[in-house]
Amino acid sequence: EAGVAQSPRYKIIEKRQSVAFWCNPISGHATLYWYQQILGQGPKLLIQFQNNGVVDDSQLPKDRFSAERLKGVDSTLKIQPAKLEDSAVYLCASSLEYLLAGEGYEQYFGPGTRLTVT
Amino acid sequence: AQTVTQSQPEMSVQEAETVTLSCTYDTSESDYYLFWYKQPPSRQMILVIRQEAYKQQNATENRFSVNFQKAAKSFSLKISDSQLGDAAMYFCAYQETSGSRLTFGEGTQLTVNP
């Protein structure tokens, strides 16, 4: 079974530029998550999708970050314009359907995209 | 809001020895899930072990086991017979309900010495 795919693996941009990250979840996983992991910290959820609908985006800086999940499969996370403090690893994860059967479904993580803003 | 605290930024252990990583959390919920994730330098987050709060029995997975103290809101990870491949950053994580966000601690960097 293929894992969660992310691209690119690395990206370097200048502040005020825009950048986009792509994620392809595990086949059949209805729930998709984007986490931001700043160096030396644990990951923090930015946005959670159930199919193509948003479940939780309470910690997404909506003035500069946006995300979409068209057709309930692949997802794109965009930053425009980027700031120095956006330098981080962006992790995508997926799991089986949110709140199904009351079990704590494992979240499977991709390899992440390391973003450096100069 | 739920918080997760890992008070040990770094730990080291000799190969074949046992090490315990600490984690405490804060929540007002009675049902929830707790996890330990391993993150090697490749950045791939890998699930090590999971504990459901309604289960009194501590979870075990081969050389990995937890000491879950619900009243104390403590969730430590014990690694027995440590191997060089266990070296990584370990994160404790809390999940309020199935499929909801994971709230992570700051992580503990584990070094395994040969």
GROMACS .gro file of N, CA, C and O in nm, chain B residues 11-100:
model
  360
  129MET      N    1   1.733   1.284   2.595
  129MET     CA    2   1.761   1.167   2.678
  129MET      C    3   1.863   1.081   2.603
  129MET      O    4   1.866   1.081   2.479
  130SER      N    5   1.941   1.006   2.679
  130SER     CA    6   2.034   0.912   2.617
  130SER      C    7   2.028   0.779   2.691
  130SER      O    8   1.994   0.775   2.810
  131VAL      N    9   2.060   0.673   2.619
  131VAL     CA   10   2.056   0.538   2.677
  131VAL      C   11   2.162   0.453   2.609
  131VAL      O   12   2.197   0.476   2.492
  132GLN      N   13   2.214   0.358   2.683
  132GLN     CA   14   2.308   0.264   2.625
  132GLN      C   15   2.232   0.156   2.551
  132GLN      O   16   2.122   0.114   2.593
  133GLU      N   17   2.289   0.111   2.444
  133GLU     CA   18   2.229   0.001   2.368
  133GLU      C   19   2.201  -0.116   2.461
  133GLU      O   20   2.281  -0.147   2.549
  134ALA      N   21   2.081  -0.175   2.444
  134ALA     CA   22   2.034  -0.290   2.522
  134ALA      C   23   1.978  -0.252   2.659
  134ALA      O   24   1.922  -0.339   2.728
  135GLU      N   25   1.991  -0.125   2.698
  135GLU     CA   26   1.937  -0.082   2.825
  135GLU      C   27   1.792  -0.033   2.807
  135GLU      O   28   1.739  -0.029   2.695
  136THR      N   29   1.731   0.007   2.918
  136THR     CA   30   1.593   0.055   2.919
  136THR      C   31   1.588   0.204   2.946
  136THR      O   32   1.667   0.255   3.027
  137VAL      N   33   1.499   0.272   2.880
  137VAL     CA   34   1.483   0.417   2.900
  137VAL      C   35   1.335   0.450   2.907
  137VAL      O   36   1.252   0.383   2.843
  138THR      N   37   1.302   0.552   2.986
  138THR     CA   38   1.163   0.596   3.000
  138THR      C   39   1.152   0.744   2.965
  138THR      O   40   1.225   0.826   3.019
  139LEU      N   41   1.060   0.773   2.875
  139LEU     CA   42   1.034   0.911   2.834
  139LEU      C   43   0.904   0.957   2.899
  139LEU      O   44   0.804   0.885   2.898
  140SER      N   45   0.904   1.079   2.951
  140SER     CA   46   0.790   1.129   3.028
  140SER      C   47   0.699   1.219   2.945
  140SER      O   48   0.744   1.287   2.853
  141CYS      N   49   0.572   1.218   2.981
  141CYS     CA   50   0.473   1.303   2.915
  141CYS      C   51   0.360   1.330   3.013
  141CYS      O   52   0.310   1.237   3.078
  142THR      N   53   0.318   1.454   3.024
  142THR     CA   54   0.198   1.487   3.099
  142THR      C   55   0.107   1.569   3.009
  142THR      O   56   0.152   1.631   2.911
  143TYR      N   57  -0.020   1.568   3.039
  143TYR     CA   58  -0.116   1.638   2.955
  143TYR      C   59  -0.224   1.699   3.042
  143TYR      O   60  -0.240   1.664   3.160
  144ASP      N   61  -0.296   1.791   2.984
  144ASP     CA   62  -0.402   1.857   3.057
  144ASP      C   63  -0.529   1.851   2.974
  144ASP      O   64  -0.529   1.888   2.857
  145THR      N   65  -0.637   1.800   3.031
  145THR     CA   66  -0.765   1.793   2.962
  145THR      C   67  -0.877   1.783   3.064
  145THR      O   68  -0.856   1.735   3.175
  146SER      N   69  -0.995   1.826   3.025
  146SER     CA   70  -1.113   1.811   3.109
  146SER      C   71  -1.202   1.698   3.057
  146SER      O   72  -1.307   1.670   3.116
  147GLU      N   73  -1.159   1.632   2.949
  147GLU     CA   74  -1.235   1.522   2.892
  147GLU      C   75  -1.210   1.394   2.968
  147GLU      O   76  -1.104   1.377   3.032
  148SER      N   77  -1.306   1.302   2.961
  148SER     CA   78  -1.289   1.172   3.027
  148SER      C   79  -1.249   1.063   2.927
  148SER      O   80  -1.185   0.965   2.963
  149ASP      N   81  -1.287   1.082   2.802
  149ASP     CA   82  -1.250   0.986   2.697
  149ASP      C   83  -1.162   1.055   2.594
  149ASP      O   84  -1.198   1.163   2.543
  150TYR      N   85  -1.050   0.993   2.565
  150TYR     CA   86  -0.956   1.051   2.469
  150TYR      C   87  -0.855   0.944   2.433
  150TYR      O   88  -0.862   0.830   2.482
  151TYR      N   89  -0.763   0.980   2.346
  151TYR     CA   90  -0.660   0.888   2.302
  151TYR      C   91  -0.523   0.953   2.321
  151TYR      O   92  -0.508   1.075   2.306
  152LEU      N   93  -0.426   0.871   2.352
  152LEU     CA   94  -0.288   0.918   2.367
  152LEU      C   95  -0.197   0.835   2.277
  152LEU      O   96  -0.220   0.715   2.258
  153PHE      N   97  -0.096   0.900   2.224
  153PHE     CA   98  -0.006   0.835   2.129
  153PHE      C   99   0.139   0.873   2.159
  153PHE      O  100   0.168   0.980   2.214
  154TRP      N  101   0.228   0.785   2.121
  154TRP     CA  102   0.370   0.817   2.108
  154TRP      C  103   0.407   0.798   1.961
  154TRP      O  104   0.380   0.693   1.902
  155TYR      N  105   0.467   0.904   1.904
  155TYR     CA  106   0.515   0.900   1.767
  155TYR      C  107   0.667   0.913   1.770
  155TYR      O  108   0.724   0.982   1.853
  156LYS      N  109   0.730   0.850   1.673
  156LYS     CA  110   0.875   0.856   1.653
  156LYS      C  111   0.901   0.932   1.524
  156LYS      O  112   0.838   0.905   1.421
  157GLN      N  113   0.996   1.027   1.528
  157GLN     CA  114   1.032   1.101   1.407
  157GLN      C  115   1.183   1.096   1.388
  157GLN      O  116   1.257   1.169   1.451
  158PRO      N  117   1.231   1.009   1.300
  158PRO     CA  118   1.374   1.004   1.269
  158PRO      C  119   1.415   1.123   1.184
  158PRO      O  120   1.329   1.203   1.146
  159PRO      N  121   1.543   1.137   1.153
  159PRO     CA  122   1.588   1.251   1.071
  159PRO      C  123   1.520   1.261   0.935
  159PRO      O  124   1.513   1.369   0.879
  160SER      N  125   1.466   1.153   0.886
  160SER     CA  126   1.393   1.157   0.759
  160SER      C  127   1.264   1.238   0.768
  160SER      O  128   1.201   1.266   0.666
  161ARG      N  129   1.223   1.272   0.890
  161ARG     CA  130   1.103   1.351   0.919
  161ARG      C  131   0.974   1.271   0.912
  161ARG      O  132   0.867   1.323   0.945
  162GLN      N  133   0.980   1.144   0.872
  162GLN     CA  134   0.858   1.063   0.863
  162GLN      C  135   0.809   1.033   1.003
  162GLN      O  136   0.878   0.969   1.082
  163MET      N  137   0.689   1.077   1.037
  163MET     CA  138   0.631   1.053   1.168
  163MET      C  139   0.572   0.912   1.171
  163MET      O  140   0.486   0.878   1.089
  164ILE      N  141   0.618   0.832   1.266
  164ILE     CA  142   0.578   0.691   1.273
  164ILE      C  143   0.511   0.663   1.407
  164ILE      O  144   0.567   0.697   1.512
  165LEU      N  145   0.393   0.602   1.404
  165LEU     CA  146   0.323   0.568   1.527
  165LEU      C  147   0.396   0.455   1.600
  165LEU      O  148   0.425   0.351   1.542
  166VAL      N  149   0.424   0.476   1.728
  166VAL     CA  150   0.490   0.375   1.810
  166VAL      C  151   0.388   0.296   1.890
  166VAL      O  152   0.390   0.172   1.892
  167ILE      N  153   0.296   0.367   1.957
  167ILE     CA  154   0.202   0.301   2.046
  167ILE      C  155   0.084   0.393   2.073
  167ILE      O  156   0.097   0.516   2.066
  168ARG      N  157  -0.031   0.332   2.102
  168ARG     CA  158  -0.154   0.408   2.125
  168ARG      C  159  -0.223   0.357   2.251
  168ARG      O  160  -0.221   0.236   2.278
  169GLN      N  161  -0.285   0.449   2.324
  169GLN     CA  162  -0.359   0.414   2.446
  169GLN      C  163  -0.495   0.481   2.445
  169GLN      O  164  -0.504   0.603   2.422
  170GLU      N  165  -0.601   0.403   2.467
  170GLU     CA  166  -0.733   0.461   2.483
  170GLU      C  167  -0.756   0.491   2.630
  170GLU      O  168  -0.729   0.405   2.714
  171ALA      N  169  -0.807   0.608   2.663
  171ALA     CA  170  -0.819   0.649   2.802
  171ALA      C  171  -0.915   0.562   2.881
  171ALA      O  172  -0.902   0.550   3.003
  172TYR      N  173  -1.014   0.501   2.815
  172TYR     CA  174  -1.111   0.421   2.887
  172TYR      C  175  -1.057   0.282   2.922
  172TYR      O  176  -1.120   0.206   2.996
  173LYS      N  177  -0.942   0.249   2.867
  173LYS     CA  178  -0.880   0.120   2.899
  173LYS      C  179  -0.782   0.136   3.014
  173LYS      O  180  -0.691   0.218   3.007
  174GLN      N  181  -0.799   0.056   3.118
  174GLN     CA  182  -0.708   0.065   3.233
  174GLN      C  183  -0.576  -0.005   3.206
  174GLN      O  184  -0.474   0.031   3.262
  175GLN      N  185  -0.580  -0.106   3.118
  175GLN     CA  186  -0.458  -0.181   3.090
  175GLN      C  187  -0.363  -0.099   3.006
  175GLN      O  188  -0.402  -0.039   2.906
  176ASN      N  189  -0.236  -0.099   3.046
  176ASN     CA  190  -0.135  -0.026   2.972
  176ASN      C  191  -0.104  -0.095   2.839
  176ASN      O  192  -0.090  -0.217   2.833
  177ALA      N  193  -0.092  -0.014   2.733
  177ALA     CA  194  -0.063  -0.069   2.601
  177ALA      C  195   0.083  -0.115   2.592
  177ALA      O  196   0.172  -0.057   2.654
  178THR      N  197   0.105  -0.220   2.515
  178THR     CA  198   0.241  -0.268   2.487
  178THR      C  199   0.251  -0.305   2.339
  178THR      O  200   0.153  -0.351   2.278
  179GLU      N  201   0.367  -0.279   2.283
  179GLU     CA  202   0.399  -0.317   2.145
  179GLU      C  203   0.544  -0.362   2.142
  179GLU      O  204   0.636  -0.282   2.133
  180ASN      N  205   0.563  -0.492   2.153
  180ASN     CA  206   0.698  -0.550   2.150
  180ASN      C  207   0.785  -0.487   2.260
  180ASN      O  208   0.755  -0.502   2.378
  181ARG      N  209   0.888  -0.412   2.224
  181ARG     CA  210   0.980  -0.356   2.325
  181ARG      C  211   0.928  -0.224   2.383
  181ARG      O  212   0.993  -0.167   2.472
  182PHE      N  213   0.815  -0.178   2.335
  182PHE     CA  214   0.761  -0.049   2.378
  182PHE      C  215   0.639  -0.071   2.468
  182PHE      O  216   0.550  -0.149   2.433
  183SER      N  217   0.635  -0.001   2.579
  183SER     CA  218   0.519  -0.008   2.667
  183SER      C  219   0.496   0.129   2.729
  183SER      O  220   0.586   0.214   2.729
  184VAL      N  221   0.375   0.148   2.778
  184VAL     CA  222   0.343   0.277   2.840
  184VAL      C  223   0.301   0.256   2.984
  184VAL      O  224   0.258   0.147   3.024
  185ASN      N  225   0.316   0.361   3.062
  185ASN     CA  226   0.263   0.368   3.198
  185ASN      C  227   0.162   0.482   3.197
  185ASN      O  228   0.199   0.599   3.199
  186PHE      N  229   0.034   0.445   3.187
  186PHE     CA  230  -0.074   0.542   3.177
  186PHE      C  231  -0.136   0.561   3.314
  186PHE      O  232  -0.194   0.469   3.372
  187GLN      N  233  -0.125   0.682   3.368
  187GLN     CA  234  -0.182   0.717   3.497
  187GLN      C  235  -0.287   0.825   3.472
  187GLN      O  236  -0.254   0.944   3.466
  188LYS      N  237  -0.413   0.784   3.457
  188LYS     CA  238  -0.518   0.877   3.416
  188LYS      C  239  -0.541   0.988   3.518
  188LYS      O  240  -0.557   1.105   3.481
  189ALA      N  241  -0.544   0.953   3.644
  189ALA     CA  242  -0.571   1.055   3.747
  189ALA      C  243  -0.459   1.159   3.751
  189ALA      O  244  -0.485   1.278   3.771
  190ALA      N  245  -0.338   1.115   3.730
  190ALA     CA  246  -0.224   1.206   3.731
  190ALA      C  247  -0.201   1.270   3.595
  190ALA      O  248  -0.115   1.357   3.581
  191LYS      N  249  -0.277   1.227   3.495
  191LYS     CA  250  -0.261   1.277   3.358
  191LYS      C  251  -0.117   1.263   3.312
  191LYS      O  252  -0.054   1.358   3.262
  192SER      N  253  -0.069   1.141   3.327
  192SER     CA  254   0.069   1.109   3.292
  192SER      C  255   0.070   0.991   3.196
  192SER      O  256  -0.010   0.897   3.210
  193PHE      N  257   0.162   0.995   3.100
  193PHE     CA  258   0.166   0.892   2.994
  193PHE      C  259   0.311   0.875   2.952
  193PHE      O  260   0.358   0.940   2.859
  194SER      N  261   0.384   0.788   3.019
  194SER     CA  262   0.526   0.771   2.989
  194SER      C  263   0.547   0.650   2.897
  194SER      O  264   0.468   0.555   2.897
  195LEU      N  265   0.656   0.656   2.823
  195LEU     CA  266   0.692   0.551   2.728
  195LEU      C  267   0.819   0.482   2.776
  195LEU      O  268   0.919   0.549   2.802
  196LYS      N  269   0.815   0.350   2.786
  196LYS     CA  270   0.932   0.274   2.823
  196LYS      C  271   0.979   0.195   2.702
  196LYS      O  272   0.902   0.123   2.639
  197ILE      N  273   1.108   0.210   2.673
  197ILE     CA  274   1.170   0.135   2.563
  197ILE      C  275   1.268   0.038   2.626
  197ILE      O  276   1.365   0.080   2.692
  198SER      N  277   1.244  -0.090   2.608
  198SER     CA  278   1.331  -0.194   2.663
  198SER      C  279   1.428  -0.242   2.555
  198SER      O  280   1.397  -0.233   2.435
  199ASP      N  281   1.543  -0.291   2.600
  199ASP     CA  282   1.642  -0.346   2.506
  199ASP      C  283   1.665  -0.246   2.391
  199ASP      O  284   1.650  -0.279   2.273
  200SER      N  285   1.703  -0.125   2.425
  200SER     CA  286   1.717  -0.017   2.326
  200SER      C  287   1.812  -0.057   2.213
  200SER      O  288   1.916  -0.120   2.235
  201GLN      N  289   1.774  -0.019   2.093
  201GLN     CA  290   1.854  -0.048   1.975
  201GLN      C  291   1.895   0.083   1.907
  201GLN      O  292   1.831   0.186   1.925
  202LEU      N  293   2.003   0.076   1.829
  202LEU     CA  294   2.052   0.196   1.763
  202LEU      C  295   1.943   0.260   1.676
  202LEU      O  296   1.936   0.383   1.664
  203GLY      N  297   1.857   0.179   1.619
  203GLY     CA  298   1.750   0.230   1.534
  203GLY      C  299   1.640   0.302   1.610
  203GLY      O  300   1.552   0.363   1.548
  204ASP      N  301   1.645   0.296   1.742
  204ASP     CA  302   1.545   0.368   1.822
  204ASP      C  303   1.580   0.517   1.834
  204ASP      O  304   1.497   0.596   1.880
  205ALA      N  305   1.700   0.554   1.798
  205ALA     CA  306   1.741   0.693   1.807
  205ALA      C  307   1.654   0.779   1.717
  205ALA      O  308   1.643   0.753   1.597
  206ALA      N  309   1.590   0.880   1.775
  206ALA     CA  310   1.497   0.965   1.701
  206ALA      C  311   1.440   1.068   1.797
  206ALA      O  312   1.466   1.067   1.917
  207MET      N  313   1.357   1.156   1.743
  207MET     CA  314   1.277   1.247   1.825
  207MET      C  315   1.146   1.175   1.854
  207MET      O  316   1.083   1.119   1.763
  208TYR      N  317   1.105   1.175   1.981
  208TYR     CA  318   0.980   1.112   2.020
  208TYR      C  319   0.880   1.217   2.066
  208TYR      O  320   0.912   1.302   2.149
  209PHE      N  321   0.760   1.207   2.011
  209PHE     CA  322   0.654   1.301   2.044
  209PHE      C  323   0.539   1.229   2.112
  209PHE      O  324   0.492   1.126   2.064
  210CYS      N  325   0.492   1.287   2.220
  210CYS     CA  326   0.370   1.244   2.285
  210CYS      C  327   0.255   1.325   2.224
  210CYS      O  328   0.273   1.445   2.197
  211ALA      N  329   0.141   1.263   2.201
  211ALA     CA  330   0.031   1.335   2.137
  211ALA      C  331  -0.102   1.296   2.200
  211ALA      O  332  -0.121   1.181   2.242
  212TYR      N  333  -0.193   1.390   2.201
  212TYR     CA  334  -0.328   1.374   2.259
  212TYR      C  335  -0.430   1.393   2.148
  212TYR      O  336  -0.415   1.480   2.062
  213GLN      N  337  -0.535   1.313   2.153
  213GLN     CA  338  -0.644   1.326   2.057
  213GLN      C  339  -0.776   1.318   2.132
  213GLN      O  340  -0.801   1.220   2.202
  214GLU      N  341  -0.859   1.421   2.116
  214GLU     CA  342  -0.983   1.429   2.193
  214GLU      C  343  -1.085   1.326   2.149
  214GLU      O  344  -1.144   1.258   2.231
  215THR      N  345  -1.107   1.316   2.023
  215THR     CA  346  -1.203   1.220   1.970
  215THR      C  347  -1.144   1.156   1.846
  215THR      O  348  -1.049   1.208   1.787
  216SER      N  349  -1.201   1.044   1.806
  216SER     CA  350  -1.150   0.971   1.692
  216SER      C  351  -1.139   1.059   1.568
  216SER      O  352  -1.237   1.123   1.530
  217GLY      N  353  -1.022   1.065   1.512
  217GLY     CA  354  -1.003   1.138   1.388
  217GLY      C  355  -0.984   1.286   1.402
  217GLY      O  356  -0.963   1.357   1.305
  218SER      N  357  -0.990   1.338   1.522
  218SER     CA  358  -0.971   1.482   1.540
  218SER      C  359  -0.823   1.515   1.544
  218SER      O  360  -0.737   1.428   1.533
   0.00000   0.00000   0.00000
